[in-house]
Each structure stands twice: as structure tokens, then as C-alpha cells.
Coordinates of C-alpha atoms in Angstrom, one line a residue:
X22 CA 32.1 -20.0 -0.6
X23 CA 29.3 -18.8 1.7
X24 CA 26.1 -21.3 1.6
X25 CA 23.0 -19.8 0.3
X26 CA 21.8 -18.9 3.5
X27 CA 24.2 -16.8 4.5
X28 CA 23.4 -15.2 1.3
X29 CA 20.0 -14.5 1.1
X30 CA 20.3 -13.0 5.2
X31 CA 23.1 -11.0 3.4
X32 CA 20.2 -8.7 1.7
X33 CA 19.4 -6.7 5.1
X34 CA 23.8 -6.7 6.1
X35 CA 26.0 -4.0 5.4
X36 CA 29.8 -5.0 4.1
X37 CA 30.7 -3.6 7.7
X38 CA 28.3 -5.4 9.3
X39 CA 29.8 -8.6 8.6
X40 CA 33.1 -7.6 9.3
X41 CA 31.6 -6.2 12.7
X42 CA 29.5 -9.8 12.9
X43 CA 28.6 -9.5 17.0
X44 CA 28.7 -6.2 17.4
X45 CA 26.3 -4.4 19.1
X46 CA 26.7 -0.8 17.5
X47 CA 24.7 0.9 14.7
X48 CA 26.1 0.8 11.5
X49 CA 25.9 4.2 9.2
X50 CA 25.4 3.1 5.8
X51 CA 27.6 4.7 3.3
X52 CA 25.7 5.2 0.2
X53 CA 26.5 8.4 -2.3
X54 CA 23.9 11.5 -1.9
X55 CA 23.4 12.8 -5.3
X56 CA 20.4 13.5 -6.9
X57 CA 21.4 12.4 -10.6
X58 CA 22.1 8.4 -9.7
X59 CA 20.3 6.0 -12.1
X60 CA 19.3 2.8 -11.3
X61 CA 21.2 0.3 -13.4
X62 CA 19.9 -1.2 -15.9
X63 CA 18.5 -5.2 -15.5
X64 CA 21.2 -7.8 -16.2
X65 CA 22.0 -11.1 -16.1
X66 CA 24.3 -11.1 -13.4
X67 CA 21.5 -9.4 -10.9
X68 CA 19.3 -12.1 -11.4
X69 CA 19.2 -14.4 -8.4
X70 CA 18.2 -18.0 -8.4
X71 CA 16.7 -18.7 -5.1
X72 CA 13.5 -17.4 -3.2
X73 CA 12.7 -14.0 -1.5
X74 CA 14.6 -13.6 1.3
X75 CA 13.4 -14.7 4.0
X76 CA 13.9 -11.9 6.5
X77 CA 13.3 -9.8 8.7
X78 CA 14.9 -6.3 7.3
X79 CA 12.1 -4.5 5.5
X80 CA 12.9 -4.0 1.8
X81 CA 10.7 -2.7 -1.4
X82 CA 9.4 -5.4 -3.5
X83 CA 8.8 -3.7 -7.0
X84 CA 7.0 -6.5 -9.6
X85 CA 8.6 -7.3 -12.8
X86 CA 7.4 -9.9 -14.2
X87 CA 5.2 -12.5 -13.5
X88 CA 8.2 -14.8 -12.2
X89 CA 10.4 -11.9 -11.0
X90 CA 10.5 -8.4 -8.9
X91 CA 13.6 -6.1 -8.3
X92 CA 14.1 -5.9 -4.2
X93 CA 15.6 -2.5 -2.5
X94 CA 17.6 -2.3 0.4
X95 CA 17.0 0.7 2.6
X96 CA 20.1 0.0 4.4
X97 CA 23.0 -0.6 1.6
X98 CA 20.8 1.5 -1.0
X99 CA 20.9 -1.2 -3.7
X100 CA 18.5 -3.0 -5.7
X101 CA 18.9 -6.5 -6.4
X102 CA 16.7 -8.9 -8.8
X103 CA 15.2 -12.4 -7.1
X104 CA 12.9 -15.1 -8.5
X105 CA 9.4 -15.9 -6.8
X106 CA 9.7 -19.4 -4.9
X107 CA 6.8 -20.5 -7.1
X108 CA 7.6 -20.0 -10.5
X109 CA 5.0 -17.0 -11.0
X110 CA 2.2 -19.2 -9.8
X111 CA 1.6 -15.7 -7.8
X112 CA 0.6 -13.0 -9.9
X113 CA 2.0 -9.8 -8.2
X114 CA 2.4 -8.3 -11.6
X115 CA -1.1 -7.9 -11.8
X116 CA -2.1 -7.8 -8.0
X117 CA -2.7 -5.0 -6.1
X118 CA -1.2 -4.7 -2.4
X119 CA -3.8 -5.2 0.8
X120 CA -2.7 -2.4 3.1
X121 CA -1.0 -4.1 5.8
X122 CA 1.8 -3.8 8.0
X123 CA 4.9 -5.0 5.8
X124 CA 3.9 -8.2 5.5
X125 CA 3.6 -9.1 1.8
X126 CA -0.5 -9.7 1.7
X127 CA -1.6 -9.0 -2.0
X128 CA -4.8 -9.2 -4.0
X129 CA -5.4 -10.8 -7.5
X130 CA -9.0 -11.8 -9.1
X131 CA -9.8 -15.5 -10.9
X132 CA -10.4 -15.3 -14.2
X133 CA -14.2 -17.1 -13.4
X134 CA -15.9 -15.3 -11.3
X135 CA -13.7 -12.5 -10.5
X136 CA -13.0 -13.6 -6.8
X137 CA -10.1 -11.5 -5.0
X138 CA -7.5 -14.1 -3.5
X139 CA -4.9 -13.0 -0.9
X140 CA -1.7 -14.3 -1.8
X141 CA 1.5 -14.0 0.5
X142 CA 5.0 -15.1 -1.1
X143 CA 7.1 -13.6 1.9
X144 CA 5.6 -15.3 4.8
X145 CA 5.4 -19.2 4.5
X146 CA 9.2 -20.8 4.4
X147 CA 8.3 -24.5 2.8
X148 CA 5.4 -23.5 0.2
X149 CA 5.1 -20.0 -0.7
X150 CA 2.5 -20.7 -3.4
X151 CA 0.2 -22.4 -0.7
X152 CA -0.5 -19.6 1.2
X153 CA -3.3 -18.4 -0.5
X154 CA -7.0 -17.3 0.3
X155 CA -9.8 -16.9 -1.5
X156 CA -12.2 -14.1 -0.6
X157 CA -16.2 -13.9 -2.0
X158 CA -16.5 -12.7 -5.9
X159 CA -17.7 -9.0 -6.1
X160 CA -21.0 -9.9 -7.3
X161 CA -21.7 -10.8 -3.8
X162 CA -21.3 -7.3 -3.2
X163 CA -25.3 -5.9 -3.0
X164 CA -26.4 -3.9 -6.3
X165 CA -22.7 -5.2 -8.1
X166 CA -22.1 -7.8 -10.5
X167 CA -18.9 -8.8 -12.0
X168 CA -18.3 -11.7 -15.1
X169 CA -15.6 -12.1 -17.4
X170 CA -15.8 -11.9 -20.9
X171 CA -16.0 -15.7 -21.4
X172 CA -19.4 -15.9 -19.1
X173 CA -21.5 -13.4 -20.4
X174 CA -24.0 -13.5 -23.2
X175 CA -23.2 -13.6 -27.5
X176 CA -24.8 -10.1 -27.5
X177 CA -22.6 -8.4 -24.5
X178 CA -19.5 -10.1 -26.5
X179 CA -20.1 -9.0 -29.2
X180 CA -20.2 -5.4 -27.9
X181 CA -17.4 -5.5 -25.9
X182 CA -14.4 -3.5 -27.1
X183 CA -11.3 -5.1 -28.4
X184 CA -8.8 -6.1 -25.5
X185 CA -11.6 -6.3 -23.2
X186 CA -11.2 -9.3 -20.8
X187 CA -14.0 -8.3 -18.1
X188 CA -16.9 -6.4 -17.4
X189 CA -19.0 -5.6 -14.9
X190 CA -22.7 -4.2 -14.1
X191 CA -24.6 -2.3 -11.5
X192 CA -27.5 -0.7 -10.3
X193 CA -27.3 3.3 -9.6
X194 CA -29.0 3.2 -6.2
X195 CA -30.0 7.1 -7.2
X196 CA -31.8 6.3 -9.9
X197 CA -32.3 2.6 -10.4
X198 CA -30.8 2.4 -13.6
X199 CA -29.0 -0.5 -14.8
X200 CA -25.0 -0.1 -15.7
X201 CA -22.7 -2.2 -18.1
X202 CA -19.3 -1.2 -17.9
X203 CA -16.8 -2.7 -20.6
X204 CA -13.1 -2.5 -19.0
X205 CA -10.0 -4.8 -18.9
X206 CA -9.9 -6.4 -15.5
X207 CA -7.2 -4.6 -13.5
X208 CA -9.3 -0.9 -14.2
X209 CA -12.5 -2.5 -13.1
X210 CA -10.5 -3.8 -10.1
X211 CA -10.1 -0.4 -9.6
X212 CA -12.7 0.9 -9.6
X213 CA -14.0 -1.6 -7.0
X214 CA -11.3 -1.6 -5.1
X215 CA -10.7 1.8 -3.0
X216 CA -8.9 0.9 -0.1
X217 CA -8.6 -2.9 1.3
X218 CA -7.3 -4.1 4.5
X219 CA -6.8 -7.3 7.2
X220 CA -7.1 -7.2 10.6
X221 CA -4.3 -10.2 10.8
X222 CA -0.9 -11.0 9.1
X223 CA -2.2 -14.3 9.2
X224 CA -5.7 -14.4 7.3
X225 CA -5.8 -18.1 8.6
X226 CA -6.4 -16.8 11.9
X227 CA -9.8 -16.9 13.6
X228 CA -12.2 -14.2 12.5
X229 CA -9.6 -12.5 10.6
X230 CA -11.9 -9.5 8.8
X231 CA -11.3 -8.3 5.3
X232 CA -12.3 -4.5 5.6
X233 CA -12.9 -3.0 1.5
X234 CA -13.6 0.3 0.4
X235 CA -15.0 0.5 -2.6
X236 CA -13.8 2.8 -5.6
X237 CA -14.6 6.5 -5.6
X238 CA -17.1 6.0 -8.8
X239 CA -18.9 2.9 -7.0
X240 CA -19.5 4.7 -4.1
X241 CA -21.7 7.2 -5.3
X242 CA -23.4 4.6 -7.6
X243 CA -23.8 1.6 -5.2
X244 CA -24.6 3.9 -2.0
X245 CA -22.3 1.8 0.0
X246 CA -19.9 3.0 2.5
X247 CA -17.5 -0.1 2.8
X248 CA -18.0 -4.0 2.4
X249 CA -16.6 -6.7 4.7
X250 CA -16.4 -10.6 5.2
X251 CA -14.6 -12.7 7.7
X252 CA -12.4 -15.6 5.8
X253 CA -14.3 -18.4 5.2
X254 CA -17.6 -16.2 4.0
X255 CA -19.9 -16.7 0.9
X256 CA -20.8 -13.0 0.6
X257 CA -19.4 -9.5 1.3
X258 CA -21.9 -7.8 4.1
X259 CA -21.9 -3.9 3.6
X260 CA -22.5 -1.1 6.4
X261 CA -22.6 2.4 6.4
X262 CA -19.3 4.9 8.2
X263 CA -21.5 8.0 8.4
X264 CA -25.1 8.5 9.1
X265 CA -25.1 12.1 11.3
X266 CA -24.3 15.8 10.1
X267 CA -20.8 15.2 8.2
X268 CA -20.5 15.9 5.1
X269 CA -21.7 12.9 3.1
X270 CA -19.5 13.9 -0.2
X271 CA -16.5 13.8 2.3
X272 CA -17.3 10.5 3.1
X273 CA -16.6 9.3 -0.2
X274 CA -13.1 9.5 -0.9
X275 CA -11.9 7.1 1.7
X276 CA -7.7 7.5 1.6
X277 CA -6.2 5.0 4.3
X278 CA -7.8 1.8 6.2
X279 CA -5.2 0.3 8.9
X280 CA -6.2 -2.1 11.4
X281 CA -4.4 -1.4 14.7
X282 CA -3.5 -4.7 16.2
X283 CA -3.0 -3.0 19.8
X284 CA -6.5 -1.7 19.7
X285 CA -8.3 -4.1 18.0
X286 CA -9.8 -1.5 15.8
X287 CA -10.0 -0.3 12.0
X288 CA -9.0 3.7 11.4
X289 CA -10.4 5.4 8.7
X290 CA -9.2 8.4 7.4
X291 CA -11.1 10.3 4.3
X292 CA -9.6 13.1 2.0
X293 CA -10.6 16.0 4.1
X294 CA -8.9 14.9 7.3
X295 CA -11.8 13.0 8.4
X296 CA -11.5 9.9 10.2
X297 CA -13.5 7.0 12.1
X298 CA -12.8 4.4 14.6
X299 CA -14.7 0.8 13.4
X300 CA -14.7 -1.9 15.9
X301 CA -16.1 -5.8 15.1
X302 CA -16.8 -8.2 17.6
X303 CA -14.9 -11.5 17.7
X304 CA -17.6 -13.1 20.1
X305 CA -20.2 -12.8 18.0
X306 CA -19.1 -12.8 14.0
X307 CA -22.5 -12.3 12.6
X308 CA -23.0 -8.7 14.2
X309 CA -22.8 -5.9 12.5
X310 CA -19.6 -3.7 12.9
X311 CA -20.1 -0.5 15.3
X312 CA -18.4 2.9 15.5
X313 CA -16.9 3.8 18.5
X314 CA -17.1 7.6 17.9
X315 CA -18.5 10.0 15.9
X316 CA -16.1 10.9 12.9
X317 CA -14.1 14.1 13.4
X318 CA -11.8 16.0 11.7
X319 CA -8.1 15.8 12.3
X320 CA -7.3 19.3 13.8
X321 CA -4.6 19.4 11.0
X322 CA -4.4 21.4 8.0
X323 CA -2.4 20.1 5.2
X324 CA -3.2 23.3 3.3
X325 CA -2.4 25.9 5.6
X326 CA 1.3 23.4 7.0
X327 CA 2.1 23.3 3.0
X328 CA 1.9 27.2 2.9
X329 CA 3.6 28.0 6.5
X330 CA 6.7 25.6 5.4
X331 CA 7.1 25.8 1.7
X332 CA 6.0 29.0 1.0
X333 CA 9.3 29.9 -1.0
X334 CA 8.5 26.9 -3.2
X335 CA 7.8 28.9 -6.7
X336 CA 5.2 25.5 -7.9
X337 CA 2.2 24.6 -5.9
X338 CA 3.0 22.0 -3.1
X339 CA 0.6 18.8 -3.0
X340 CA 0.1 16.4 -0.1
X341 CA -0.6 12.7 0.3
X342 CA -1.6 10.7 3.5
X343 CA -0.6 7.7 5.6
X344 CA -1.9 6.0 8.3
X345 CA 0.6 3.8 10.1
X346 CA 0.1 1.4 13.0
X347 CA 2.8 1.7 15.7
X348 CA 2.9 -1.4 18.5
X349 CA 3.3 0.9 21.1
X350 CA 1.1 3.7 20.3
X351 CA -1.7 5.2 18.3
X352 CA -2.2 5.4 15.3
X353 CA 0.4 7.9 13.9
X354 CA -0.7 10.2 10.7
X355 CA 2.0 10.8 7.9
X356 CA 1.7 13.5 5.6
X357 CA 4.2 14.0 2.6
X358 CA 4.5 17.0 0.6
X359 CA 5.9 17.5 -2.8
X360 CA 5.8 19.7 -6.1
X361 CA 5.8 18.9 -9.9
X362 CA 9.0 19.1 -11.6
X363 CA 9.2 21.9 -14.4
X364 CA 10.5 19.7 -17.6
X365 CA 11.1 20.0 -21.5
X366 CA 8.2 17.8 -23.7
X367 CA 11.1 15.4 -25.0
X368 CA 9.4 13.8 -28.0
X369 CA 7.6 17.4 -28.7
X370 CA 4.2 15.9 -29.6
X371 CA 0.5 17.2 -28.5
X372 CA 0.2 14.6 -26.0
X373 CA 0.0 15.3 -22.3
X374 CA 3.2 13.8 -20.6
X375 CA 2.6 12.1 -17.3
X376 CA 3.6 14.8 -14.2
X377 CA 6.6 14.3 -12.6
X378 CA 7.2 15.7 -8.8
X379 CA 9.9 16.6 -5.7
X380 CA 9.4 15.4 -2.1
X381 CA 9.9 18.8 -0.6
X382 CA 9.0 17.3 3.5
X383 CA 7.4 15.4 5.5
X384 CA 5.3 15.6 8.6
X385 CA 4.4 13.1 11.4
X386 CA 1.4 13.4 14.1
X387 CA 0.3 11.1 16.9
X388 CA -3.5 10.6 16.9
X389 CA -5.3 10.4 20.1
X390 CA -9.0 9.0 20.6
X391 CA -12.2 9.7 22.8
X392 CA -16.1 10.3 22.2
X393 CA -15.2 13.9 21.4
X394 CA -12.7 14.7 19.7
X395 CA -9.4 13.5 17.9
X396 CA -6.1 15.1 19.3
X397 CA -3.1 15.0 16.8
X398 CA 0.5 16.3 18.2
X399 CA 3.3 16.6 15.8
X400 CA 5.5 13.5 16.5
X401 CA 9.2 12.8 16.3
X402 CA 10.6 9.5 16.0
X403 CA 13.5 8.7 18.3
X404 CA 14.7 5.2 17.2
X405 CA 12.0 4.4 15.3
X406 CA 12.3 4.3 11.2
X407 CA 8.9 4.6 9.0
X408 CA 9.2 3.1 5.5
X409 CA 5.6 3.9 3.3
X410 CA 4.6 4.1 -0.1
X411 CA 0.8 4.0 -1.3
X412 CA -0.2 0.6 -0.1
X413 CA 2.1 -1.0 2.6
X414 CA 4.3 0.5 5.6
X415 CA 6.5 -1.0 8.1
X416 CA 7.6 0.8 11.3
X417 CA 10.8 -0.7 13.2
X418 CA 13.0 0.1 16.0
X419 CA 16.7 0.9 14.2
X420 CA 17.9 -0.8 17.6
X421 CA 16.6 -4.2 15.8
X422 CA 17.5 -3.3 12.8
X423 CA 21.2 -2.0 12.4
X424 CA 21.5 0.3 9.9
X425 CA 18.5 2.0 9.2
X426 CA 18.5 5.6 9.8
X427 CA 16.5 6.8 13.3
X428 CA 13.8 9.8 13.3
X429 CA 13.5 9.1 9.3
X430 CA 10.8 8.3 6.9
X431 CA 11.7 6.1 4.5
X432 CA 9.9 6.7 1.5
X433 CA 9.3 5.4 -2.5
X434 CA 7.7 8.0 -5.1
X435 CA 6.9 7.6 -8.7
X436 CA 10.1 9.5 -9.5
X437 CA 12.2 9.3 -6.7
X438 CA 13.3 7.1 -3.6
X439 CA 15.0 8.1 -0.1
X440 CA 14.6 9.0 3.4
X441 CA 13.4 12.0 5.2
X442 CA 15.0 13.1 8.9
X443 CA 12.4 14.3 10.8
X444 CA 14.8 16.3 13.1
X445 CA 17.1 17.9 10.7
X446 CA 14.5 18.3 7.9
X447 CA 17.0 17.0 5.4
X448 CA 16.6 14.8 2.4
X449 CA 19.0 11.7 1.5
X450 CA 17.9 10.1 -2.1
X451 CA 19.1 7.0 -3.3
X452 CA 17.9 7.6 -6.8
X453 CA 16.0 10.4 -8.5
X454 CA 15.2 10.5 -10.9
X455 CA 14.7 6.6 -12.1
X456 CA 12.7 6.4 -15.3
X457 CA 14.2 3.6 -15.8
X458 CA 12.9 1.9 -13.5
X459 CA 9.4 2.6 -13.2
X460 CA 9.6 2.1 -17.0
X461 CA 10.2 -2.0 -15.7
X462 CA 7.9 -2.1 -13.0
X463 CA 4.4 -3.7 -13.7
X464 CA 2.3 -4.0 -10.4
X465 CA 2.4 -1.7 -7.4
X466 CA 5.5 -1.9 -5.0
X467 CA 5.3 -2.4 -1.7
X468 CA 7.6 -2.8 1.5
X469 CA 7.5 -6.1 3.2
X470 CA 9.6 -7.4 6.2
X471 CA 9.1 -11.1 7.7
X472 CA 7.8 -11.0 11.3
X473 CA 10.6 -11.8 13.7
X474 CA 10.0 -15.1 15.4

């Protein structure tokens, strides 16, 4: 009977892997192509009564419940159902990801003051449930104020709508009017939270910074470019990206923030291709951050690659954006193209259905940095294996990781997961479509892998 161990390490193994144990050659996973599998329905016997795995294989961490989430396996193709160490005690149900390399950082709000705590049940071995951080409340955030329900006066509650658990205010820096917005909690989170990310796996670390972007809406209303706070701060500080000739519409629909490690640096990257270099300064924590360069447009056209490539594509082909740090590089830029799915209305009523789409490719670009301009060359992979989705990436050699496929993006979409070779600009899907699924899922998935030690 193998010990429980051996079982949990089992997750990132192949069946020939451990009859290979020792080794040293990569091991093609055999998993069927075909583009009708469904994901099995949850069961008993799939769920698990031990922690996360503790590993270092990357795999997809889709929320269930409160006490349980459904983990994927690039490598074998399989989901499999685990228990959080603490009982639930972690909310990632009703947390959103902080965009991070792989390493299982998500945010959830108190129920008092609407504080964002970082919460991490991947990374600590003994006490999962300990590692947690608590960042300022949003009402620290200049011209915002957030209370729940419970806290505010017997006239606001009596206004507020049925099912209503939160609300917030604000003051329109445009025309100085005051704002109450009625909203359960996890639509006014966000709205206030754009894009979020660390510059540390390890928030405990010295001047770790918390880098937010606030929602599309507040960032025309609040006049704020993005908010910050070093762990340990009673308030977020704000600064602005942009203050020359760019387009200051562009400016606010912030897509990606990664911190590059290497570098030392936050990337920003807007809508429209746009993106900035933000650099803060460890020696003295109370400056303000500064931007290294002027922001400049990608010299990369999603448009114009989308109509070159998939011009035979009948449907209109849409486009979404990574940014991945790399520990040997720059920054690299992922862009991933797909088109809606032509369907039947199934119940036949009036109301709009929710779209469904096709991965139809994928394109990588190394981005390189000066004072003048940013250079971006398409990019191929080699060993290297990305796996993304909206909030979280990992990027690992296949050489440490036996099993996973080289040159290949790795990828999860509302209707479909798979991989993508770069080289041979071929598909493989695990599953698609997978209503199912996504029918079970109640917080944002995201891809975590333990750092090696």
C-alpha cells in the first residue's frame, strides 16, 4: 500500500513514470485528443482526504466549495478532487487570484471593514491556514469608502436592495459629487479591483509591495492611476502611470501587472498595447514609485496578426493578453486568439445565453526595454512550457518537469482546456467542451506549483 506521500507526489507522475522511477528521459503523456471528452462528473470516490499536494508540478486549482477545489494535471490530463488543509478556513470560493507566478497568493475581504487579506494554502507545509496577510481596507484608498451592510446607517439599510451584503461610496473627482453604490461584495470587489499584484512569493518578505489597479469604472471616477502599500501599511498611497502625450483614455483599461523578480520591476501593459516599466526603491520605502521610461506601444498588432493568420475563420477572431515573467529573460507577451462558437438557444427562451468560444492560436513575443522604445520579437519556446489563464501563470523548463510538453502553452478557457505547440501550430484539448464543469466551479481558477527548494 503506498504511504500517503507517495501519493500525494503521485499527482505531477505519469503511470510510466513510476515504472521508469530514475530515469532520466521525458515522458510523452498519452492522453486521448478528441474534442467531445467531458469531464466526469463529481463523485465520492474522487474525493481525496488529505491536503493539496504539496509539489512542485504546476497543476489548475479550480474552487468548489468553500472546503474543496477540483485539481488538473497537465501532464496525465485528469482532474482529481482534494480537501483544503484547513477545513475552508480559506475562502478561495469567494477570493479572487493576486497575479503571481504560480504560487497560490489569493485575495478575500473581511466582512468589517472590507480589508483584502492574502491567503496562500499551497505554500506553508505545517499550517496552511496561518499564512495569511492582511492588507489596508479600501477606504484607505483617497476619495473611496467601503462598509458592510451591518456598519452603515438605519436609513442606507433600509435602502439597500435585498441580498445586498456591502456597499460602498465615492467622490467623482470630475465633478465632486458624492456616490452610494449598493452591490453584493464580490461585484464591488470588482469593481475595485482591476488588476493586483506582489513583488514576492513570500509577502512576509521585506518591503514586499502590493501593486492594485483599480476597476475600469473607479478609474474614471476616483482619477487614480494605481494604489500601492508595502505589508505592514495602514493606508494604500496612490500615484499616477501617465502624465505626458498618451492617450489618457488608454490608460485606463490596465490588462496585466507582473512583477519581474530578475528586474526588480512592475510591467504594465494596457488594452491598446501600451505598457510601462514601475520601479520602487527598497532603500527608502516611503518614496514615491518612479517610471523608468516613457510608456510606449508594443510594436504589435493584435488586429492586423488576427486577420494575416485567421483570415479563413468565417466568425470574428478576439484576442486576450498575458504578461509572463521568465527567470532568464524579459518579460515575454502572450496573446491568445479565439472565436465564438455558433450554437442552438437550448431552452428557446428571450434571454441572452452566455457566449461560448474556440482557441484558434496563440502567439508569443519577447519584450525588450530602453528609454525609447519597446522591441517585441516573436518567441519560441525550446524546452520551456507556459501554463496561463486570466490571473496566474507558471513558466517551467520540461527538463525539470518530465512530462509536460516543450514549445507549448498550456492553457484553461471558459469552455475548453489544452495546450498549444508553438512550432507546429497545432492544438491538443483535454476537454472541450466542459459545461459541466464550469457549471461546479465557484471562484476563479488558477495554476499553482510549489517553489522547488
Amino acid at each position: 500500500m503506498p504511504s500517503l506521500w507517495s501519493r500525494i507526489r503521485r499527482l505531477g507522475s505519469t503511470e510510466q513514470e513510476e515504472e521508469e522511477e530514475g530515469s532520466s528521459c521525458r515522458v510523452v503523456p498519452t492522453f486521448e485528443r478528441d474534442h467531445d471528452n467531458k469531464v466526469p462528473p463529481l463523485g465520492n470516490n474522487e474525493v481525496q482526504d488529505f491536503p493539496l499536494p504539496l509539489t512542485s508540478y504546476p497543476v489548475l486549482m479550480l474552487p468548489v466549495t468553500h472546503t474543496t477545489c477540483r485539481l488538473f494535471n497537465p501532464v496525465t490530463g485528469k482532474f482529481t478532487r482534494f480537501s483544503y488543509p484547513d477545513g475552508g478556513k480559506i475562502s478561495y470560493s469567494s477570493s479572487i487570484p493576486a497575479f503571481s507566478n504560480g504560487h497560490g497568493w489569493v485575495s478575500y475581504f473581511t466582512n468589517t471593514d472590507c480589508s483584502m487579506i492574502l491567503a496562500n494554502n499551497v505554500l506553508s507545509d505545517s499550517n496552511p491556514s496561518a499564512t495569511a496577510i492582511t492588507l489596508p481596507p479600501f477606504h484607505t484608498i483617497p476619495n473611496l469608502h467601503s462598509l458592510p451592510i451591518e456598519a452603515a446607517d438605519p436609513d442606507l439599510k433600509a435602502a439597500a436592495p435585498p441580498g445586498t451584503d456591502c456597499f460602498f461610496y465615492y467622490t467623482n473627482v470630475r465633478d465632486g459629487e458624492e456616490v452610494i453604490k449598493f452591490l453584493p461584495r464580490r461585484l464591488m470587489v470588482e469593481m475595485i479591483l482591476g488588476c493586483f499584484a506582489l513583488s514576492s512569493s513570500s509577502p512576509t518578505e521585506d518591503n514586499c509591495v502590493a501593486f492594485l489597479s483599480p476597476g475600469r469604472y473607479l478609474r474614471h471616477t476616483l482619477g487614480i492611476d494605481f494604489a500601492f502599500c508595502r505589508i505592514g501599511d495602514a493606508r494604500w498611497s496612490t500615484a499616477p502611470l501617465c502624465l505626458d502625450h498618451y492617450n489618457k483614455v488608454d490608460q485606463c483599461f490596465i490588462e496585466k501587472v507582473v512583477y519581474s523578480r530578475r528586474e526588480k520591476l512592475f510591467y504594465v501593459l494596457s488594452r491598446h498595447m501600451c505598457i510601462q516599466v514601475v520601479e520602487f526603491n527598497d532603500d527608502d520605502p516611503a518614496s514615491l514609485p518612479k517610471r523608468l521610461c516613457s510608456p510606449h506601444c508594443v510594436p504589435v498588432d493584435p488586429c492586423r496578426v488576427a486577420y494575416e493568420l485567421y483570415r479563413d475563420e468565417v466568425l470574428p477572431v478576439y484576442h486576450s493578453m498575458y504578461l509572463v515573467e521568465t527567470p532568464q529573460r524579459d518579460p515575454l507577451l502572450v496573446l491568445h486568439y479565439f472565436v465564438p462558437i455558433e450554437y442552438d438557444d437550448e431552452d428557446d427562451d428571450d434571454e441572452e445565453e452566455e457566449g461560448k468560444y474556440r482557441s484558434v492560436g496563440f502567439h508569443v513575443y519577447k519584450l525588450c526595454f530602453d528609454r525609447q522604445k519597446v522591441v517585441a520579437e516573436e518567441f519560441f519556446l525550446d524546452d520551456t512550457a507556459l501554463l496561463v489563464d486570466v490571473a496566474s501563470f507558471v513558466c517551467v523548463s520540461v527538463r525539470d518537469f518530465p512530462g509536460l510538453m516543450p514549445n507549448s502553452v498550456y492553457f484553461f478557457g471558459r469552455h475548453e482546456i489544452g495546450f498549444y505547440n508553438l512550432l507546429d501550430r497545432a492544438f491538443t484539448h483535454f476537454y472541450q467542451p466542459f459545461e459541466m464543469l464550469m457549471e461546479e466551479i465557484s471562484g476563479q481558477p488558477m495554476w499553482v506549483s510549489r517553489p522547488q527548494l
